[in-house]
PDB file of C-alpha atoms in Angstrom:
ATOM      1  CA  MET W 728      37.116  20.977  33.333  1.00  0.00           C
ATOM      2  CA  THR W 729      35.372  18.133  32.089  1.00  0.00           C
ATOM      3  CA  ALA W 730      31.172  18.018  33.177  1.00  0.00           C
ATOM      4  CA  ARG W 731      30.534  15.033  35.470  1.00  0.00           C
ATOM      5  CA  TYR W 732      27.619  13.433  33.499  1.00  0.00           C
ATOM      6  CA  MET W 733      30.044  14.093  30.249  1.00  0.00           C
ATOM      7  CA  THR W 734      32.625  12.195  32.095  1.00  0.00           C
ATOM      8  CA  VAL W 735      30.026   9.377  32.826  1.00  0.00           C
ATOM      9  CA  ARG W 736      28.295   9.574  29.396  1.00  0.00           C
ATOM     10  CA  ASP W 737      31.444   9.208  27.896  1.00  0.00           C
ATOM     11  CA  ASP W 738      32.567   5.751  30.356  1.00  0.00           C
ATOM     12  CA  LEU W 739      29.645   4.571  29.143  1.00  0.00           C
ATOM     13  CA  LEU W 740      29.817   5.345  25.814  1.00  0.00           C
ATOM     14  CA  ARG W 741      33.315   3.122  25.469  1.00  0.00           C
ATOM     15  CA  LYS W 742      31.966   0.758  27.223  1.00  0.00           C
ATOM     16  CA  ILE W 743      29.054   0.725  24.088  1.00  0.00           C
ATOM     17  CA  GLU W 744      31.933   0.572  21.291  1.00  0.00           C
ATOM     18  CA  ASP W 745      33.612  -1.917  22.888  1.00  0.00           C
ATOM     19  CA  GLY W 746      31.467  -4.576  23.357  1.00  0.00           C
ATOM     20  CA  THR W 747      31.366  -4.506  27.318  1.00  0.00           C
ATOM     21  CA  TYR W 748      27.686  -3.604  27.022  1.00  0.00           C
ATOM     22  CA  ALA W 749      26.222  -5.716  23.766  1.00  0.00           C
ATOM     23  CA  VAL W 750      23.229  -4.704  21.370  1.00  0.00           C
ATOM     24  CA  GLY W 751      19.703  -5.098  23.907  1.00  0.00           C
ATOM     25  CA  GLU W 752      21.464  -5.736  27.149  1.00  0.00           C
ATOM     26  CA  LEU W 753      20.980  -4.093  29.982  1.00  0.00           C
ATOM     27  CA  ILE W 754      23.106  -1.919  31.008  1.00  0.00           C
ATOM     28  CA  PRO W 755      23.450  -1.463  35.442  1.00  0.00           C
ATOM     29  CA  SER W 756      21.300   0.262  36.819  1.00  0.00           C
ATOM     30  CA  GLU W 757      20.580   4.566  37.975  1.00  0.00           C
ATOM     31  CA  ILE W 758      21.101   2.730  41.244  1.00  0.00           C
ATOM     32  CA  GLU W 759      24.002   0.753  40.171  1.00  0.00           C
ATOM     33  CA  LEU W 760      25.725   3.645  38.245  1.00  0.00           C
ATOM     34  CA  VAL W 761      25.019   6.007  41.221  1.00  0.00           C
ATOM     35  CA  GLU W 762      28.005   3.635  43.082  1.00  0.00           C
ATOM     36  CA  GLU W 763      30.097   2.656  40.447  1.00  0.00           C
ATOM     37  CA  TYR W 764      30.852   6.909  39.368  1.00  0.00           C
ATOM     38  CA  ALA W 765      30.176   7.487  42.717  1.00  0.00           C
ATOM     39  CA  VAL W 766      28.282  10.670  41.514  1.00  0.00           C
ATOM     40  CA  SER W 767      24.495  12.027  42.212  1.00  0.00           C
ATOM     41  CA  ARG W 768      21.211  10.548  40.311  1.00  0.00           C
ATOM     42  CA  SER W 769      20.912  13.717  38.678  1.00  0.00           C
ATOM     43  CA  THR W 770      24.380  13.814  36.643  1.00  0.00           C
ATOM     44  CA  VAL W 771      23.724   9.850  36.341  1.00  0.00           C
ATOM     45  CA  ARG W 772      20.318  10.418  34.325  1.00  0.00           C
ATOM     46  CA  LYS W 773      22.206  13.155  32.003  1.00  0.00           C
ATOM     47  CA  ALA W 774      24.503  11.035  31.096  1.00  0.00           C
ATOM     48  CA  LEU W 775      21.332   8.757  29.641  1.00  0.00           C
ATOM     49  CA  CYS W 776      19.497  11.282  28.486  1.00  0.00           C
ATOM     50  CA  MET W 777      22.416  12.137  26.169  1.00  0.00           C
ATOM     51  CA  LEU W 778      23.092   8.316  24.978  1.00  0.00           C
ATOM     52  CA  GLU W 779      19.582   7.970  24.674  1.00  0.00           C
ATOM     53  CA  ALA W 780      19.186  11.063  22.601  1.00  0.00           C
ATOM     54  CA  GLU W 781      22.206   9.854  19.888  1.00  0.00           C
ATOM     55  CA  GLY W 782      20.152   6.595  19.550  1.00  0.00           C
ATOM     56  CA  ARG W 783      22.139   4.480  22.309  1.00  0.00           C
ATOM     57  CA  LEU W 784      20.174   3.625  24.836  1.00  0.00           C
ATOM     58  CA  ASP W 785      16.809   2.576  24.721  1.00  0.00           C
ATOM     59  CA  ARG W 786      15.479   3.740  28.018  1.00  0.00           C
ATOM     60  CA  ARG W 787      12.264   0.974  29.379  1.00  0.00           C
ATOM     61  CA  ARG W 788       9.618   1.345  31.484  1.00  0.00           C
ATOM     62  CA  ARG W 789       8.994  -2.189  32.634  1.00  0.00           C
ATOM     63  CA  ARG W 790      12.693  -3.238  32.017  1.00  0.00           C
ATOM     64  CA  GLY W 791      15.347  -0.892  32.333  1.00  0.00           C
ATOM     65  CA  THR W 792      17.370   0.420  29.952  1.00  0.00           C
ATOM     66  CA  VAL W 793      18.644  -1.355  26.836  1.00  0.00           C
ATOM     67  CA  VAL W 794      21.752  -0.945  23.906  1.00  0.00           C
ATOM     68  CA  LYS W 795      20.812   0.012  21.216  1.00  0.00           C
ATOM     69  CA  ALA W 796      22.011  -1.148  17.888  1.00  0.00           C
ATOM     70  CA  VAL W 797      22.985   2.492  15.552  1.00  0.00           C
ATOM     71  CA  GLU W 798      20.849   2.198  12.726  1.00  0.00           C
ATOM     72  CA  THR W 799      22.747   3.507   8.829  1.00  0.00           C
ATOM     73  CA  GLN W 800      21.483   6.535   7.092  1.00  0.00           C
ATOM     74  CA  GLU W 801      19.925   3.787   4.888  1.00  0.00           C
ATOM     75  CA  GLU W 802      17.211   2.603   7.501  1.00  0.00           C
ATOM     76  CA  VAL W 803      17.047   5.884   8.569  1.00  0.00           C
ATOM     77  CA  ALA W 804      16.061   7.591   5.748  1.00  0.00           C
ATOM     78  CA  GLN W 805      13.462   4.690   5.115  1.00  0.00           C
ATOM     79  CA  ALA W 806      11.781   4.799   8.734  1.00  0.00           C
ATOM     80  CA  GLU W 807      10.900   8.253   7.751  1.00  0.00           C
ATOM     81  CA  GLY W 808       8.843   7.615   4.986  1.00  0.00           C
ATOM     82  CA  TYR W 809       6.671   5.172   3.113  1.00  0.00           C
ATOM     83  CA  THR W 810       6.735   5.031  -0.307  1.00  0.00           C
ATOM     84  CA  ARG W 811       6.733   1.398  -2.238  1.00  0.00           C
ATOM     85  CA  GLY W 812       5.556  -2.258  -1.325  1.00  0.00           C
ATOM     86  CA  ASP W 813       1.575  -2.438  -1.459  1.00  0.00           C
ATOM     87  CA  PRO W 814      -0.167   0.792  -2.457  1.00  0.00           C
ATOM     88  CA  TRP W 815      -3.295   0.176  -0.725  1.00  0.00           C
ATOM     89  CA  SER W 816      -1.442  -0.922   2.265  1.00  0.00           C
ATOM     90  CA  ILE W 817      -1.069   1.130   5.070  1.00  0.00           C
ATOM     91  CA  GLU W 818       0.254  -1.741   7.374  1.00  0.00           C
ATOM     92  CA  ASP W 819       2.245  -3.747   5.610  1.00  0.00           C
ATOM     93  CA  ASN W 820       3.288  -0.417   3.908  1.00  0.00           C
ATOM     94  CA  ILE W 821       4.581   1.308   7.485  1.00  0.00           C
ATOM     95  CA  ALA W 822       5.646  -2.673   8.117  1.00  0.00           C
ATOM     96  CA  THR W 823       7.942  -2.643   5.175  1.00  0.00           C
ATOM     97  CA  GLN W 824       9.685   0.894   5.214  1.00  0.00           C
ATOM     98  CA  LEU W 825      10.506   0.716   8.983  1.00  0.00           C
ATOM     99  CA  ARG W 826      11.470  -2.904   8.515  1.00  0.00           C
ATOM    100  CA  LEU W 827       9.808  -5.082  10.626  1.00  0.00           C
ATOM    101  CA  SER W 828      11.750  -7.688  11.101  1.00  0.00           C
ATOM    102  CA  THR W 829       9.525 -10.284  13.349  1.00  0.00           C
ATOM    103  CA  THR W 830       6.191 -11.442  13.343  1.00  0.00           C
ATOM    104  CA  VAL W 831       4.048 -13.290  15.810  1.00  0.00           C
ATOM    105  CA  PRO W 832       1.595 -15.341  15.598  1.00  0.00           C
ATOM    106  CA  ILE W 833      -0.625 -14.843  18.411  1.00  0.00           C
ATOM    107  CA  VAL W 834      -4.820 -15.370  17.898  1.00  0.00           C
ATOM    108  CA  ALA W 835      -5.602 -17.056  14.443  1.00  0.00           C
ATOM    109  CA  LYS W 836      -8.992 -19.269  14.834  1.00  0.00           C
ATOM    110  CA  ARG W 837     -12.924 -18.441  13.656  1.00  0.00           C
ATOM    111  CA  THR W 838     -15.036 -16.580  16.034  1.00  0.00           C
ATOM    112  CA  HIS W 839     -18.449 -15.593  15.659  1.00  0.00           C
ATOM    113  CA  ALA W 840     -19.082 -11.277  14.705  1.00  0.00           C
ATOM    114  CA  THR W 841     -19.728  -9.114  17.382  1.00  0.00           C
ATOM    115  CA  ALA W 842     -22.728  -6.071  16.058  1.00  0.00           C
ATOM    116  CA  GLU W 843     -19.045  -3.913  15.104  1.00  0.00           C
ATOM    117  CA  ILE W 844     -17.295  -6.059  13.367  1.00  0.00           C
ATOM    118  CA  ALA W 845     -20.074  -6.800  11.760  1.00  0.00           C
ATOM    119  CA  GLU W 846     -20.961  -3.385  10.844  1.00  0.00           C
ATOM    120  CA  ASN W 847     -17.615  -2.986   9.267  1.00  0.00           C
ATOM    121  CA  LEU W 848     -17.804  -5.667   7.447  1.00  0.00           C
ATOM    122  CA  ASP W 849     -21.461  -5.081   6.600  1.00  0.00           C
ATOM    123  CA  ILE W 850     -22.381  -8.604   7.565  1.00  0.00           C
ATOM    124  CA  GLU W 851     -24.932  -9.906  10.094  1.00  0.00           C
ATOM    125  CA  PRO W 852     -23.906 -10.249  13.776  1.00  0.00           C
ATOM    126  CA  GLY W 853     -23.019 -14.108  15.037  1.00  0.00           C
ATOM    127  CA  GLU W 854     -21.568 -14.558  11.286  1.00  0.00           C
ATOM    128  CA  GLU W 855     -18.296 -16.569  11.480  1.00  0.00           C
ATOM    129  CA  VAL W 856     -15.848 -14.651  10.662  1.00  0.00           C
ATOM    130  CA  TYR W 857     -11.920 -15.578  11.206  1.00  0.00           C
ATOM    131  CA  ARG W 858      -9.911 -13.721  13.638  1.00  0.00           C
ATOM    132  CA  LEU W 859      -6.058 -13.140  13.499  1.00  0.00           C
ATOM    133  CA  VAL W 860      -3.846 -10.885  16.332  1.00  0.00           C
ATOM    134  CA  ARG W 861      -0.531 -10.829  15.456  1.00  0.00           C
ATOM    135  CA  LEU W 862       2.808  -8.779  17.203  1.00  0.00           C
ATOM    136  CA  ARG W 863       5.230  -7.048  14.797  1.00  0.00           C
ATOM    137  CA  TYR W 864       8.498  -6.130  15.758  1.00  0.00           C
ATOM    138  CA  LEU W 865      11.013  -3.441  15.650  1.00  0.00           C
ATOM    139  CA  ASN W 866      14.628  -4.095  15.574  1.00  0.00           C
ATOM    140  CA  GLY W 867      13.545  -6.922  18.541  1.00  0.00           C
ATOM    141  CA  GLU W 868      10.770  -4.215  19.983  1.00  0.00           C
ATOM    142  CA  PRO W 869       7.167  -4.356  20.102  1.00  0.00           C
ATOM    143  CA  ASN W 870       5.556  -1.890  17.556  1.00  0.00           C
ATOM    144  CA  LEU W 871       2.162  -2.540  16.166  1.00  0.00           C
ATOM    145  CA  PHE W 872      -0.300  -5.138  17.621  1.00  0.00           C
ATOM    146  CA  VAL W 873      -2.826  -5.965  14.716  1.00  0.00           C
ATOM    147  CA  GLU W 874      -6.215  -7.257  14.357  1.00  0.00           C
ATOM    148  CA  ASN W 875      -7.509  -8.813  11.935  1.00  0.00           C
ATOM    149  CA  TYR W 876     -11.450  -9.707  10.825  1.00  0.00           C
ATOM    150  CA  ILE W 877     -12.048 -11.683   7.849  1.00  0.00           C
ATOM    151  CA  PRO W 878     -15.427 -13.700   6.897  1.00  0.00           C
ATOM    152  CA  VAL W 879     -15.533 -17.176   6.731  1.00  0.00           C
ATOM    153  CA  ALA W 880     -17.508 -17.362   3.889  1.00  0.00           C
ATOM    154  CA  MET W 881     -15.258 -15.489   1.078  1.00  0.00           C
ATOM    155  CA  TYR W 882     -12.399 -17.303   2.450  1.00  0.00           C
ATOM    156  CA  PRO W 883     -12.880 -20.994   3.313  1.00  0.00           C
ATOM    157  CA  ASN W 884      -9.556 -22.422   3.350  1.00  0.00           C
ATOM    158  CA  LEU W 885      -7.750 -19.092   4.689  1.00  0.00           C
ATOM    159  CA  LEU W 886      -6.221 -20.777   7.262  1.00  0.00           C
ATOM    160  CA  ASP W 887      -5.293 -24.675   5.922  1.00  0.00           C
ATOM    161  CA  GLY W 888      -0.795 -24.615   6.039  1.00  0.00           C
ATOM    162  CA  VAL W 889      -0.447 -21.084   6.771  1.00  0.00           C
ATOM    163  CA  ASP W 890       2.301 -19.720   9.160  1.00  0.00           C
ATOM    164  CA  PHE W 891       1.164 -15.883   9.470  1.00  0.00           C
ATOM    165  CA  SER W 892       4.302 -15.081  10.702  1.00  0.00           C
ATOM    166  CA  ARG W 893       6.540 -15.624   6.918  1.00  0.00           C
ATOM    167  CA  VAL W 894       2.715 -14.896   4.954  1.00  0.00           C
ATOM    168  CA  ARG W 895       1.110 -11.262   4.790  1.00  0.00           C
ATOM    169  CA  LEU W 896      -2.753 -11.138   4.557  1.00  0.00           C
ATOM    170  CA  HIS W 897      -2.962  -9.804   1.736  1.00  0.00           C
ATOM    171  CA  ASP W 898      -0.765 -11.761  -0.031  1.00  0.00           C
ATOM    172  CA  ARG W 899      -3.019 -14.791   1.224  1.00  0.00           C
ATOM    173  CA  LEU W 900      -6.377 -13.283   0.349  1.00  0.00           C
ATOM    174  CA  ARG W 901      -4.708 -12.138  -3.601  1.00  0.00           C
ATOM    175  CA  GLU W 902      -3.930 -16.532  -3.138  1.00  0.00           C
ATOM    176  CA  LEU W 903      -7.002 -17.593  -2.530  1.00  0.00           C
ATOM    177  CA  GLY W 904      -8.864 -15.390  -5.925  1.00  0.00           C
ATOM    178  CA  ARG W 905      -9.836 -12.587  -4.357  1.00  0.00           C
ATOM    179  CA  PRO W 906      -7.722 -10.063  -3.731  1.00  0.00           C
ATOM    180  CA  VAL W 907      -7.945  -6.544  -1.956  1.00  0.00           C
ATOM    181  CA  LYS W 908      -8.154  -3.735  -4.822  1.00  0.00           C
ATOM    182  CA  GLU W 909      -8.424  -0.781  -1.869  1.00  0.00           C
ATOM    183  CA  GLN W 910      -8.448   0.430   1.939  1.00  0.00           C
ATOM    184  CA  ARG W 911     -10.317   2.768   3.093  1.00  0.00           C
ATOM    185  CA  ASN W 912      -8.676   4.436   6.673  1.00  0.00           C
ATOM    186  CA  ARG W 913      -9.975   5.955   9.424  1.00  0.00           C
ATOM    187  CA  VAL W 914      -7.394   6.895  12.086  1.00  0.00           C
ATOM    188  CA  ASN W 915      -7.427   8.155  15.929  1.00  0.00           C
ATOM    189  CA  VAL W 916      -5.139   8.284  18.561  1.00  0.00           C
ATOM    190  CA  CYS W 917      -5.610   6.725  22.218  1.00  0.00           C
ATOM    191  CA  ALA W 918      -3.698   6.163  24.909  1.00  0.00           C
ATOM    192  CA  ALA W 919      -2.005   2.622  25.652  1.00  0.00           C
ATOM    193  CA  ASP W 920      -4.234   0.516  28.471  1.00  0.00           C
ATOM    194  CA  GLU W 921      -2.715  -1.229  30.602  1.00  0.00           C
ATOM    195  CA  SER W 922      -2.772  -4.278  28.580  1.00  0.00           C
ATOM    196  CA  MET W 923      -2.066  -2.730  25.501  1.00  0.00           C
ATOM    197  CA  ALA W 924       0.864  -1.057  27.478  1.00  0.00           C
ATOM    198  CA  THR W 925       1.916  -4.199  28.454  1.00  0.00           C
ATOM    199  CA  LEU W 926       2.221  -5.411  24.892  1.00  0.00           C
ATOM    200  CA  LEU W 927       3.981  -2.952  22.435  1.00  0.00           C
ATOM    201  CA  ASP W 928       6.285  -2.270  26.632  1.00  0.00           C
ATOM    202  CA  VAL W 929       5.161   1.320  27.058  1.00  0.00           C
ATOM    203  CA  PRO W 930       3.924   2.972  29.887  1.00  0.00           C
ATOM    204  CA  GLU W 931       0.637   3.635  30.829  1.00  0.00           C
ATOM    205  CA  GLY W 932      -0.908   6.700  29.296  1.00  0.00           C
ATOM    206  CA  ASP W 933       1.019   6.921  26.462  1.00  0.00           C
ATOM    207  CA  PRO W 934      -0.093   8.016  22.899  1.00  0.00           C
ATOM    208  CA  LEU W 935      -1.057   5.454  20.750  1.00  0.00           C
ATOM    209  CA  LEU W 936      -2.343   6.033  16.809  1.00  0.00           C
ATOM    210  CA  VAL W 937      -4.678   3.395  15.440  1.00  0.00           C
ATOM    211  CA  PHE W 938      -6.116   2.057  12.556  1.00  0.00           C
ATOM    212  CA  HIS W 939      -9.146   1.450  11.723  1.00  0.00           C
ATOM    213  CA  ILE W 940      -8.869  -0.197   7.867  1.00  0.00           C
ATOM    214  CA  THR W 941     -11.883  -1.508   5.398  1.00  0.00           C
ATOM    215  CA  SER W 942     -10.492  -3.443   2.638  1.00  0.00           C
ATOM    216  CA  VAL W 943     -12.436  -4.162  -0.599  1.00  0.00           C
ATOM    217  CA  ASP W 944     -12.075  -6.378  -3.603  1.00  0.00           C
ATOM    218  CA  MET W 945     -12.077  -5.683  -6.789  1.00  0.00           C
ATOM    219  CA  GLY W 946     -16.493  -5.562  -7.000  1.00  0.00           C
ATOM    220  CA  GLY W 947     -16.763  -3.237  -3.971  1.00  0.00           C
ATOM    221  CA  THR W 948     -17.051  -5.956  -1.454  1.00  0.00           C
ATOM    222  CA  VAL W 949     -16.010  -6.074   2.061  1.00  0.00           C
ATOM    223  CA  VAL W 950     -13.930  -8.293   2.903  1.00  0.00           C
ATOM    224  CA  GLU W 951     -11.145  -7.024   6.078  1.00  0.00           C
ATOM    225  CA  TYR W 952     -11.343  -4.969   8.472  1.00  0.00           C
ATOM    226  CA  ALA W 953      -8.501  -4.320  11.209  1.00  0.00           C
ATOM    227  CA  ILE W 954      -7.466  -2.618  13.991  1.00  0.00           C
ATOM    228  CA  SER W 955      -3.835  -1.580  13.697  1.00  0.00           C
ATOM    229  CA  THR W 956      -2.024   0.233  16.812  1.00  0.00           C
ATOM    230  CA  TYR W 957       1.176   1.326  16.536  1.00  0.00           C
ATOM    231  CA  ARG W 958       3.257   2.284  19.514  1.00  0.00           C
ATOM    232  CA  SER W 959       4.466   6.043  20.444  1.00  0.00           C
ATOM    233  CA  ALA W 960       2.619   8.554  17.686  1.00  0.00           C
ATOM    234  CA  ASN W 961       4.207  10.956  18.158  1.00  0.00           C
ATOM    235  CA  THR W 962       7.142   9.125  16.442  1.00  0.00           C
ATOM    236  CA  PHE W 963       5.455   8.911  12.525  1.00  0.00           C
ATOM    237  CA  GLU W 964       5.061  11.589  10.557  1.00  0.00           C
ATOM    238  CA  PHE W 965       2.319  10.335   7.850  1.00  0.00           C
ATOM    239  CA  THR W 966       1.527  11.936   4.470  1.00  0.00           C
ATOM    240  CA  VAL W 967      -0.727  11.905   2.110  1.00  0.00           C
ATOM    241  CA  VAL W 968      -1.540  12.628  -1.501  1.00  0.00           C
ATOM    242  CA  HIS W 969      -4.964  13.060  -2.953  1.00  0.00           C
ATOM    243  CA  SER W 970      -5.938  12.395  -6.636  1.00  0.00           C
ATOM    244  CA  VAL W 971      -8.598  14.567  -8.612  1.00  0.00           C
ATOM    245  CA  VAL W 972     -10.294  13.425 -11.415  1.00  0.00           C
ATOM    246  CA  LEU W 973     -10.901  16.328 -13.635  1.00  0.00           C
ATOM    247  CA  SER W 974     -13.402  17.154 -15.902  1.00  0.00           C
ATOM    248  CA  ASN W 975     -12.416  17.328 -19.760  1.00  0.00           C
ATOM    249  CA  GLU W 976     -13.336  21.310 -19.777  1.00  0.00           C
ATOM    250  CA  GLU W 977     -11.051  21.772 -16.758  1.00  0.00           C
ATOM    251  CA  LEU W 978      -8.585  20.722 -18.024  1.00  0.00           C
ATOM    252  CA  LEU W 979      -8.797  21.600 -21.491  1.00  0.00           C
ATOM    253  CA  GLY W 980      -8.692  25.364 -19.382  1.00  0.00           C
TER     254      GLY W 980
END
């Protein structure tokens, strides 16, 4: 005899596959499903948990349960690592590999550096900086919230005629003749506050992965400071490879 939650799971999966519930669409609430299938709420939850584990549903605290697109093997493989793209940009490497298909600019303006921003940019507090704020989406879901600070004196025309929903920041810096050579990264995990929970569509208190990134140019001058906050820190795995410079004596053994 088939367990009741399996019957509910199988029927919901059939409706997902035949388009009754389309990708990105909310399915009925738990209470509505209880009434529809004449089962207990725990039975419905078991069925939904199975479909979520199978990657067919995404249960969101604020929106309800949404039908997910089926990932291809290529997409899964790309999401498990990042080996291409700009070798100095963690943000853009991950963005490329995870197919962050949409970037929404929120703020692009001039402002004055706070003490914290000035310290990270190695400038004086109060100096004029650009503040760029963007929200990036993966398959229609908010995935990355990033703030960038760049000294105005180094890139006086940074914002002129640029659509940062289409143009990568580091490509723009390169275009202006002062490309980024390398980045220094500091990583920590923090709990989502009310504001970040709303932006990234996660429960308040969820773990978030935060990169504090300092970029330097060919001459070693700091040209950018970024704070990149990624949704659901526990879904990311990073592999870091360190190169060691050996002396001639060490190389010769």
